[in-house]
Short mmCIF file of C-alpha atoms and ligand atoms in Angstrom, two decimals:
data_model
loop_
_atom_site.label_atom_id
_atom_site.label_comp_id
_atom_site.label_asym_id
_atom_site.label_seq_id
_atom_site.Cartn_x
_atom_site.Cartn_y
_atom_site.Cartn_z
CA UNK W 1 -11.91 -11.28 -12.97
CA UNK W 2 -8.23 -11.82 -14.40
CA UNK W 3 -5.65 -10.21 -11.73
CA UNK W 4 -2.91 -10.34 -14.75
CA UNK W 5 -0.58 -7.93 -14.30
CA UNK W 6 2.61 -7.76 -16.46
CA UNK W 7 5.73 -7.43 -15.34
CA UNK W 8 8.81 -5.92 -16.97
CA UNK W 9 12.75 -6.75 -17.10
CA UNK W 10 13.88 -2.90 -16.86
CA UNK W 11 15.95 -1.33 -13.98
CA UNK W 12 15.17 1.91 -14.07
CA UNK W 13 18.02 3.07 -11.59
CA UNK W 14 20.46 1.22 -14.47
CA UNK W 15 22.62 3.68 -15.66
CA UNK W 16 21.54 4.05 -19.01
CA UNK W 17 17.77 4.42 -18.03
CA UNK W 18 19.18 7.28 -15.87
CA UNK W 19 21.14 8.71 -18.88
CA UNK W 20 17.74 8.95 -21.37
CA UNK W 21 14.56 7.55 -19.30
CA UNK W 22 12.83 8.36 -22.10
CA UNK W 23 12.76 5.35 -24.07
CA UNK W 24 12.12 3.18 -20.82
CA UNK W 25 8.96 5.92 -20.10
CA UNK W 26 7.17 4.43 -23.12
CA UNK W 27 7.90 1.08 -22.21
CA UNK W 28 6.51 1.21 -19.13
CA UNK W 29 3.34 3.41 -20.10
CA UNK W 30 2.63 1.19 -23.53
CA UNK W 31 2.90 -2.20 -21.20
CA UNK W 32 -0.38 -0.93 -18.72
CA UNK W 33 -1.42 0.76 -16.15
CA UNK W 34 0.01 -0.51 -13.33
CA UNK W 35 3.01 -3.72 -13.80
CA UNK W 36 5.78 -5.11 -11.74
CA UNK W 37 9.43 -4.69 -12.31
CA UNK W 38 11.50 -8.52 -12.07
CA UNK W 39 14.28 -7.11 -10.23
CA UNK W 40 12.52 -5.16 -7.22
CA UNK W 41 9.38 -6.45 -5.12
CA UNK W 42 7.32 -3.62 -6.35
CA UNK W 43 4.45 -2.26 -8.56
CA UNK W 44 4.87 0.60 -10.89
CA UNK W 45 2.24 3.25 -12.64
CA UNK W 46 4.01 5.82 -15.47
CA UNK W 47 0.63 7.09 -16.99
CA UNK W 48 -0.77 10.27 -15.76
CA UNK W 49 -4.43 9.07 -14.44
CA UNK W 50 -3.37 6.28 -11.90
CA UNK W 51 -0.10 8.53 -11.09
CA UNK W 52 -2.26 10.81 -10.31
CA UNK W 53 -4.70 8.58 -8.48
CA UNK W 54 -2.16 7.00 -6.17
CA UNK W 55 -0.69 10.32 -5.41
CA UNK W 56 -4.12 11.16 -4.24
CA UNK W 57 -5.22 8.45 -2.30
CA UNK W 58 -3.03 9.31 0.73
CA UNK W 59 -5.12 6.76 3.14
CA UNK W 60 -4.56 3.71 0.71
CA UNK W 61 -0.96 4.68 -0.52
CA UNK W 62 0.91 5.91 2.51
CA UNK W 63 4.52 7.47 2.85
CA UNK W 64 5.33 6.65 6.00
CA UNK W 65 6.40 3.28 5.06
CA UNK W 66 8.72 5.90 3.30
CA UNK W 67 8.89 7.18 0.10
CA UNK W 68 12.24 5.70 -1.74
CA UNK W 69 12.44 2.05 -2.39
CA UNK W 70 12.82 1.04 0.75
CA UNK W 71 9.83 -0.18 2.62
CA UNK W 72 10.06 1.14 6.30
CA UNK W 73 7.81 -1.71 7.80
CA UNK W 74 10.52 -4.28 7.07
CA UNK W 75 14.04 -2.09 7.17
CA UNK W 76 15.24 0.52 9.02
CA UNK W 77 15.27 3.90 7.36
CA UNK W 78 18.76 4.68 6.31
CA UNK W 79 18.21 8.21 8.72
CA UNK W 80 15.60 9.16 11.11
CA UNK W 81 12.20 9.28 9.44
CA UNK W 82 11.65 12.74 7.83
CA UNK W 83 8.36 14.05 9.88
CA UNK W 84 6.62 15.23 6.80
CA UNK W 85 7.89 13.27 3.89
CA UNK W 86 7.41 10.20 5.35
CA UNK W 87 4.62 10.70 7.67
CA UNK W 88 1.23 10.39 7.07
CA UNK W 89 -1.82 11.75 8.53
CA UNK W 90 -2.45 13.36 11.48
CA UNK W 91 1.26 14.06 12.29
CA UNK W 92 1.88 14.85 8.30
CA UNK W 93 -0.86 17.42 8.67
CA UNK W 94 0.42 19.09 11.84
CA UNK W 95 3.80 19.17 10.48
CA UNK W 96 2.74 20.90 7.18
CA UNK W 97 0.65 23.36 8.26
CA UNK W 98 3.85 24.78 9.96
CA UNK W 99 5.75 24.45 7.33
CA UNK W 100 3.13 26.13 4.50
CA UNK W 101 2.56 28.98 6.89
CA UNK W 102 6.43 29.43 6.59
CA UNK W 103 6.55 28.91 2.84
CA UNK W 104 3.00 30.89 1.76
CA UNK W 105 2.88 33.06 -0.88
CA UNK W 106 2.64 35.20 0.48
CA UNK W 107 5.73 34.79 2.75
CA UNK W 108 7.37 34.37 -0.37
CA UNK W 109 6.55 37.82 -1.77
CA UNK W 110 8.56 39.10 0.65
CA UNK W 111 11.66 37.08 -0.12
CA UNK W 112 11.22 37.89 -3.60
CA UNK W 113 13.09 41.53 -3.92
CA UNK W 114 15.97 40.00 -2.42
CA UNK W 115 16.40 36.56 -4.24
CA UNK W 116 15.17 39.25 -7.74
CA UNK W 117 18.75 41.32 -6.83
CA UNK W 118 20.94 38.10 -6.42
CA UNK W 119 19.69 36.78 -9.59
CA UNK W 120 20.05 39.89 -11.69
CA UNK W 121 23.82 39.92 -10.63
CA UNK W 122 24.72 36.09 -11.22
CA UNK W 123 23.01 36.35 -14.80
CA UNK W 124 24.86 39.82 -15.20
CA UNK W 125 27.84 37.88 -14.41
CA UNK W 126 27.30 35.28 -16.68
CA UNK W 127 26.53 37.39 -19.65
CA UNK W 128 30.14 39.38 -18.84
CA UNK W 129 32.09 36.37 -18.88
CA UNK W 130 30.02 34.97 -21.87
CA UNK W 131 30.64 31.03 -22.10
CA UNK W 132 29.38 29.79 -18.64
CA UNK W 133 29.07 26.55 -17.17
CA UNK W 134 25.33 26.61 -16.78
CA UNK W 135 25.55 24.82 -13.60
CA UNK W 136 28.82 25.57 -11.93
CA UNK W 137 27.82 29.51 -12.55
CA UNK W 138 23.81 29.61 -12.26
CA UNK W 139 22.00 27.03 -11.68
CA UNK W 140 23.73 25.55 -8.76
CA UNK W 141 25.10 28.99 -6.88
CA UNK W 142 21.50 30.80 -6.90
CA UNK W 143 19.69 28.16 -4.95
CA UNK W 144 22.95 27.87 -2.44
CA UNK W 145 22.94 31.48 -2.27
CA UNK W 146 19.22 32.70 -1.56
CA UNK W 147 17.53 30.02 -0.24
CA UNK W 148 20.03 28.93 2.53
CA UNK W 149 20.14 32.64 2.96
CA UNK W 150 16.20 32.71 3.50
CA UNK W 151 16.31 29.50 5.93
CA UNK W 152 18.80 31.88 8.25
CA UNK W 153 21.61 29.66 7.95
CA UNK W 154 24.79 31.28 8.87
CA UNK W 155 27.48 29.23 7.03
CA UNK W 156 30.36 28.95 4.61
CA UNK W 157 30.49 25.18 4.16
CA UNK W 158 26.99 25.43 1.94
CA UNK W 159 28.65 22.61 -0.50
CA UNK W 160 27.77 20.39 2.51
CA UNK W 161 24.33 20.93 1.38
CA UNK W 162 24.93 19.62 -2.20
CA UNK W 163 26.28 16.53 -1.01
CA UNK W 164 23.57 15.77 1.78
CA UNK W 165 20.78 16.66 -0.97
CA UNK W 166 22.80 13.84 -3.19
CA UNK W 167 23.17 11.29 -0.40
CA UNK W 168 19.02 11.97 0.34
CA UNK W 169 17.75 11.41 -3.15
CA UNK W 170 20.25 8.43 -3.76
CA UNK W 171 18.85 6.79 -0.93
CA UNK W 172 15.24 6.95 -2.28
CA UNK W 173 16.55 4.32 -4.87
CA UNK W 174 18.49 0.83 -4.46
CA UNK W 175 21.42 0.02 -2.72
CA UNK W 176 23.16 0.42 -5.34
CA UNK W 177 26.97 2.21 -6.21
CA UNK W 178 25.38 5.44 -6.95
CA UNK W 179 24.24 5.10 -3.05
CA UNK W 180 26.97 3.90 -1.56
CA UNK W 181 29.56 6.47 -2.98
CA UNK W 182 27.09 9.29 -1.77
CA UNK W 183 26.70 7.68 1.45
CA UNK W 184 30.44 7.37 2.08
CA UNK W 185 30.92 11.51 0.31
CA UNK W 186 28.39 12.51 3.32
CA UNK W 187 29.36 10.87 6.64
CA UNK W 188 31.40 13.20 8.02
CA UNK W 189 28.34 15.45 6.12
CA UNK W 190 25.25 14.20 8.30
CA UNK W 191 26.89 15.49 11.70
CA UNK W 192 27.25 18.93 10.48
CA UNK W 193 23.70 18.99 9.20
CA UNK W 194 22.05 18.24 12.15
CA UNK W 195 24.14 20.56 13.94
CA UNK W 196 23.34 23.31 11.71
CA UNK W 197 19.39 22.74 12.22
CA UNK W 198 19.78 23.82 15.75
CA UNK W 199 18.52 27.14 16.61
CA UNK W 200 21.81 28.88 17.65
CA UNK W 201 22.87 28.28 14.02
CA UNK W 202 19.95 29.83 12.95
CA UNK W 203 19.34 34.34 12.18
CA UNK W 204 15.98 34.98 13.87
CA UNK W 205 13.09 35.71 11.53
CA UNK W 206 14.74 33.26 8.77
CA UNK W 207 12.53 30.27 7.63
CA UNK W 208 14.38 28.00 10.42
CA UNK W 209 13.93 30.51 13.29
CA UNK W 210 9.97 30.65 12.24
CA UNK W 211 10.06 26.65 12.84
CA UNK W 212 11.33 27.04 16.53
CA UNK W 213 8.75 30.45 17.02
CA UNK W 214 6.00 27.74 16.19
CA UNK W 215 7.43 25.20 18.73
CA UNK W 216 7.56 28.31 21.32
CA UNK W 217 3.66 28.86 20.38
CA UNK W 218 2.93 24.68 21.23
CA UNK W 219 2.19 24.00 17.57
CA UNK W 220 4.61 21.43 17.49
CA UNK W 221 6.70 19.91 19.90
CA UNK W 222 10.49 21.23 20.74
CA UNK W 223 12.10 18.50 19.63
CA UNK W 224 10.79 18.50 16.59
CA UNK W 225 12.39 21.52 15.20
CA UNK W 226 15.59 20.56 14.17
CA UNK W 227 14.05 17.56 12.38
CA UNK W 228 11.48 20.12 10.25
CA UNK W 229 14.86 22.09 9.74
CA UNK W 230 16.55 19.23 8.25
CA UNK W 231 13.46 19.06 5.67
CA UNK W 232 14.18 22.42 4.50
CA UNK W 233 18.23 21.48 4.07
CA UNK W 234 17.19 18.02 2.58
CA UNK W 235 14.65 19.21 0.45
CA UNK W 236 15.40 23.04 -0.61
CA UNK W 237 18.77 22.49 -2.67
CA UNK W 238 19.16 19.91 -5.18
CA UNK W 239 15.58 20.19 -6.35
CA UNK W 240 15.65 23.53 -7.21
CA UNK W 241 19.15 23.40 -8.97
CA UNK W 242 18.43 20.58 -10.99
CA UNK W 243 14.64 22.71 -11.68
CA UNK W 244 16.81 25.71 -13.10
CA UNK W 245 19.54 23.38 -14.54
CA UNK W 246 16.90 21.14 -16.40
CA UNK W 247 15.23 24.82 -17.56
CA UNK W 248 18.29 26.33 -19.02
CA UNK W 249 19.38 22.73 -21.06
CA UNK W 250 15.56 22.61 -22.36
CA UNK W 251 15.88 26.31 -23.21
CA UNK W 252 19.26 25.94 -24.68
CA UNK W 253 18.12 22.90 -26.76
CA UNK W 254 15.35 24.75 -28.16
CA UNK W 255 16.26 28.13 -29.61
CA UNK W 256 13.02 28.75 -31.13
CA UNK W 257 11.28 28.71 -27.55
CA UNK W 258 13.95 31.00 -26.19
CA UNK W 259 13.28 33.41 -28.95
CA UNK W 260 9.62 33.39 -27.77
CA UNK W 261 10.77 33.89 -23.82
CA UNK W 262 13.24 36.72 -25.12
CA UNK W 263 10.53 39.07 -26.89
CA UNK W 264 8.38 38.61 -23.73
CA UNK W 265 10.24 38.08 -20.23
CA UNK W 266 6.83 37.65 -18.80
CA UNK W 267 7.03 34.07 -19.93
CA UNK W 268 9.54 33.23 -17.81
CA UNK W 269 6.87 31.28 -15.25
CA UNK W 270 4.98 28.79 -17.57
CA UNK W 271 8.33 28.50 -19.38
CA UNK W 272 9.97 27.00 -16.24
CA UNK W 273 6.60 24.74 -15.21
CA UNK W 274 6.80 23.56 -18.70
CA UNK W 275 10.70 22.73 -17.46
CA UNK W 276 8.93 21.30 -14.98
CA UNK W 277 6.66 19.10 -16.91
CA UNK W 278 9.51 18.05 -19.87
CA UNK W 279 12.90 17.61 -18.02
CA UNK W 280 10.75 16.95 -14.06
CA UNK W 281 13.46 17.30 -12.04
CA UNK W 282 12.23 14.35 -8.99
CA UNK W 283 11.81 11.34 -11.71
CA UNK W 284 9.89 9.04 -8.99
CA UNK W 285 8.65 8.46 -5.91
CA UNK W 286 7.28 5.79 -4.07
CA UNK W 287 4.39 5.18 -1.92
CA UNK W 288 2.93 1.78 -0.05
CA UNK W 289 -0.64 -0.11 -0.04
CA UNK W 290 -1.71 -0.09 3.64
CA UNK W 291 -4.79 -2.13 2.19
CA UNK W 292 -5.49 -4.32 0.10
CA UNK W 293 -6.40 -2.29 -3.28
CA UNK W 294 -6.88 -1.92 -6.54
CA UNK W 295 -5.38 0.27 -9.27
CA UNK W 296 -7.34 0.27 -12.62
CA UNK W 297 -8.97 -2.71 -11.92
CA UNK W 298 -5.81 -4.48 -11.11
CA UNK W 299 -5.37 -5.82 -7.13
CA UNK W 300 -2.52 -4.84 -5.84
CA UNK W 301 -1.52 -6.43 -1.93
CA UNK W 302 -1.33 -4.65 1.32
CA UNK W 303 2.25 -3.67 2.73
CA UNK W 304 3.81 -3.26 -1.38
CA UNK W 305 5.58 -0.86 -2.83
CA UNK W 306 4.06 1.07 -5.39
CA UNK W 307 6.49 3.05 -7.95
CA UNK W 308 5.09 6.50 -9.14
CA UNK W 309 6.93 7.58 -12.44
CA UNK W 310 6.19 11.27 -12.22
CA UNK W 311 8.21 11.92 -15.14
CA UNK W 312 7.08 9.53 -17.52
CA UNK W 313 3.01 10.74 -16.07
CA UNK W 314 4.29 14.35 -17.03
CA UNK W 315 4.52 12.84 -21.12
CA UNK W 316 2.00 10.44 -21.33
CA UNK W 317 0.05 10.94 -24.88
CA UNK W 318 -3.03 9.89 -22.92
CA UNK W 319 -3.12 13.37 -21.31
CA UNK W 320 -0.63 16.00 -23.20
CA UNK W 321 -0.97 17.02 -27.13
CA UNK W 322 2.78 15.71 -28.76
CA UNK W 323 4.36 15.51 -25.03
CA UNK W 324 8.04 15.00 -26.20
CA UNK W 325 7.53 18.61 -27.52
CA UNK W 326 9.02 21.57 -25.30
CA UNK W 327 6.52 24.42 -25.86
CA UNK W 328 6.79 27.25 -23.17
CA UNK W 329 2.83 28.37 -24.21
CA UNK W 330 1.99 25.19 -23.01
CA UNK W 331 0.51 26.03 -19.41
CA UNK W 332 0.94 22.23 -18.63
CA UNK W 333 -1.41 22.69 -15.52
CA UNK W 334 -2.08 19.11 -14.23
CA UNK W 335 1.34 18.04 -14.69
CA UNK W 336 2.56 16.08 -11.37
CA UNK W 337 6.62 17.48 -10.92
CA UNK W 338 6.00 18.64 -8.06
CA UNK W 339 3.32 15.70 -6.58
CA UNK W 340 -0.31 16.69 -6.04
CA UNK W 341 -2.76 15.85 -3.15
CA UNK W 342 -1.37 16.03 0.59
CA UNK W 343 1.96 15.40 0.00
CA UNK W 344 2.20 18.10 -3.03
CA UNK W 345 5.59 20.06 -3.21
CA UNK W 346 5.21 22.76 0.31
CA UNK W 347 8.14 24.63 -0.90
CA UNK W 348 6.41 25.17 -4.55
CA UNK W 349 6.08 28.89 -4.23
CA UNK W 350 9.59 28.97 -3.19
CA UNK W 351 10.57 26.83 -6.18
CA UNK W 352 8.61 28.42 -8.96
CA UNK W 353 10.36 31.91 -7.30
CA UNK W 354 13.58 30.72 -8.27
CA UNK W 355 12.82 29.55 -11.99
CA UNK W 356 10.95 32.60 -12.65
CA UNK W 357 13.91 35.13 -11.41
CA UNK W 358 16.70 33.20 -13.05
CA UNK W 359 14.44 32.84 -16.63
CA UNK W 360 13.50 36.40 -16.40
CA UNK W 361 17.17 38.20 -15.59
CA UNK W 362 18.15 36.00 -18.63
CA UNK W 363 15.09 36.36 -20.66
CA UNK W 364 15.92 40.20 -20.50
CA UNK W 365 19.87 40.28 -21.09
CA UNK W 366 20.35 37.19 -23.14
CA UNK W 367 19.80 37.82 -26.89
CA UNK W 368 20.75 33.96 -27.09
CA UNK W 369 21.59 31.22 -25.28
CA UNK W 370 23.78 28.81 -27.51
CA UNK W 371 24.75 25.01 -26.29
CA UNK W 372 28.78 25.56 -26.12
CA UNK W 373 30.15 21.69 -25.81
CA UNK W 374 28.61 18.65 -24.53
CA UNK W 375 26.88 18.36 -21.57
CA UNK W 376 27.40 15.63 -18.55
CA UNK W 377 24.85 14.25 -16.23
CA UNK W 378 24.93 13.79 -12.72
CA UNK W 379 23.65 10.21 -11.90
CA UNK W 380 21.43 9.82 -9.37
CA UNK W 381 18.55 7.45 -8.25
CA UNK W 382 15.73 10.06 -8.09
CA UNK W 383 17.12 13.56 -9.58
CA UNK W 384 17.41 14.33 -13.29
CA UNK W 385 20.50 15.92 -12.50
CA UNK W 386 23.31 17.89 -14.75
CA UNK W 387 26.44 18.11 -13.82
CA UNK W 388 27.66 20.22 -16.76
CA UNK W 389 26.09 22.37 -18.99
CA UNK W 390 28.56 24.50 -21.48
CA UNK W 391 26.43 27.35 -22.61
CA UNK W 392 27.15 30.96 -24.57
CA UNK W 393 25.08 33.79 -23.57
CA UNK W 394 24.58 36.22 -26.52
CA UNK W 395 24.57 39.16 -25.26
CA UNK W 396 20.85 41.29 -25.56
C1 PQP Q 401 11.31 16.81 -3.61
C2 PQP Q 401 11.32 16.64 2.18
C3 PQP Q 401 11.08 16.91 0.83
C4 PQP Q 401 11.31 18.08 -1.89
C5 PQP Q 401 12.67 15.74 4.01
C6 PQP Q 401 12.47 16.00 2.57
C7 PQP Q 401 13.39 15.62 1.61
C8 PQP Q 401 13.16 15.89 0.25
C9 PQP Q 401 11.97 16.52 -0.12
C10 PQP Q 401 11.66 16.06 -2.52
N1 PQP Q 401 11.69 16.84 -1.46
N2 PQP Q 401 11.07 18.05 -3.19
O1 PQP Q 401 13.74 15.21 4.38
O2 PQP Q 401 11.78 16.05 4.78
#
């Protein structure tokens, strides 16, 4: 059998690919279903069924090699290992029970009045003063605000959080500028974190305080903690902004989908999961052959790299009617934003809370949402990220 697997001379952390990956998302689809990239030792998949294959075959495609670029087995992490992002089975399992205990649905329907009031003001807000920066005033101070807020963390400094979240999802790509400007923004950044996952920093009864109740129960171990705490700072922030952020330019870009989410609020869910699906917020991640496999046919080695384009999965033709179309009556189930199989987004109910709120206040008091200047991205090696987004809310 032929083992030829084509390799293409893209860098997808270039800055123009980060710009509009679209164009480099066909590529890579069109040229198979699994290929190599020249300038990095690693394989790639960007259509939906071996995406979703790798994704699911947690024993052959591990994450505790890490899931950026970088293969743990032959360089030091750039921080110590996250226990559940990088960990694989049995100490990923113990971790994330914990952790979707914490983060249940049901947990989350009790968080829900609350982060419901704090939305209802900042979109109030927004439709008062009119032309908003979609970002500076919505998308990015809702997810500081409530979730934060949730974990128990009692702090004014919260823009520490933006630039840790930055530094963590640079450092899933090369080292490259983009990384090492983050990386220098966050030093004196990565002190205060860890200090602020300790319990004294943390309200009882918040999502942070429920980590240390299971260490008092001998579910995990006390030392632990603070590292589980760190997930929720690393992982609760700049995901959910750039989520909300990616929902309002897709909205803004398509008035004939916000008319449909206007006449009935109730869309405001699939509307942001098809956000999810067209604008997916984490681009790629990464997982590594512990075997020696095979992906469509194709061997791959043991100890590689293997580059999951979630992004360009979530429009391949192969598996979504005219993909590059935005269509909030979708219901894109299958779509892979937030992962699937083990390692599937925990905080997803938390997430999905979020969108919903902020679509819905808007959905209700926004007769139209009109694109008010040009907008400017935020580059980064894993995050489709905005960094402005000039909108005008017509007022309902
Ligand atoms: C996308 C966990 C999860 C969440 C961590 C960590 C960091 C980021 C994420 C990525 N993440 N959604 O440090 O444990």
């Amino acid at each position: 059998m032929s083992n030829f697997i084509p390799e293409l001379d893209v860098d997808p952390y270039a800055a123009h690919n980060l710009l509009d990956p679209y164009p480099m998302h066909e590529l890579m689809r069109e040229t198979g279903p699994v290929f190599k990239l020249k300038d990095y030792p690693v394989y790639a998949c960007a259509r939906h069924e071996q995406v979703h294959q790798v994704l699911t075959d947690y024993e052959t495609f591990i994450s505790g090699a890490g899931v950026g670029l970088t293969n743990f087995n032959l360089e030091t992490p750039f921080r110590p290992k996250s226990l559940i992002l990088e960990a694989d089975p049995p100490q990923h399992t113990q971790m994330r029970t914990i952790l979707s205990r914490i983060l249940s649905p049901k947990a989350v329907m009790q968080i829900r009045e609350s982060f419901a009031r704090v939305a209802e003001e900042m979109v109030d807000r927004c439709v008062e003063k009119g032309e908003i920066d979609g970002i500076h005033d919505l998308a990015q101070i809702f997810p500081l605000k409530v979730f934060p807020d949730a974990v128990g963390l009692e702090t004014d400094d919260r823009d520490n959080l933006l630039l840790y979240g930055d530094m963590v999802f640079n450092s899933m790509g090369p080292r490259n500028e983009l990384l090492a400007k983050s990386t220098e923004r966050v030093i004196p950044v990565t002190q205060w974190i860890m200090e602020h996952c300790d319990r004294k920093m943390l309200r009882p009864g918040g999502f942070g305080d429920q980590i240390y109740q299971a260490a008092d129960a001998g579910e995990i171990s006390h030392e632990h903690a603070p590292m589980l705490v760190r997930s929720f700072l690393s992982a609760g922030i700049d995901t959910t902004i750039n989520g909300i952020g990616n929902a309002l330019f897709s909205l803004a870009h398509h008035p004939s989908e916000y008319e449909k989410l206007h006449r009935d609020p109730a869309m405001a869910r699939p509307a942001f999961e098809e956000a999810l699906r067209y604008e997916s917020t984490a681009q790629t991640f990464f997982r590594t052959t512990n075997k020696a496999c095979e992906i469509a046919g194709h061997q791959l080695p043991e100890n590689t790299k293997v580059l999951c384009m979630l992004a360009a999965a979530n429009r391949d033709p192969r598996k979504w009617v005219n993909p590059d179309q935005f269509d909030i009556e979708r219901r894109p189930s299958g779509h892979v934003a937030l992962g699937t199989g083990i390692h599937g987004c925990v905080g997803q109910a938390v997430a999905r809370l979020e969108g919903e709120l902020i679509l819905s206040a808007i959905a209700r008091k926004v007769k139209r949402i009109e694109v008010n200047g040009q907008h400017t991205r935020r580059l980064n090696n894993t995050l489709r990220a905005l960094e402005t987004l000039p909108l005008r809310f017509v007022p309902a």
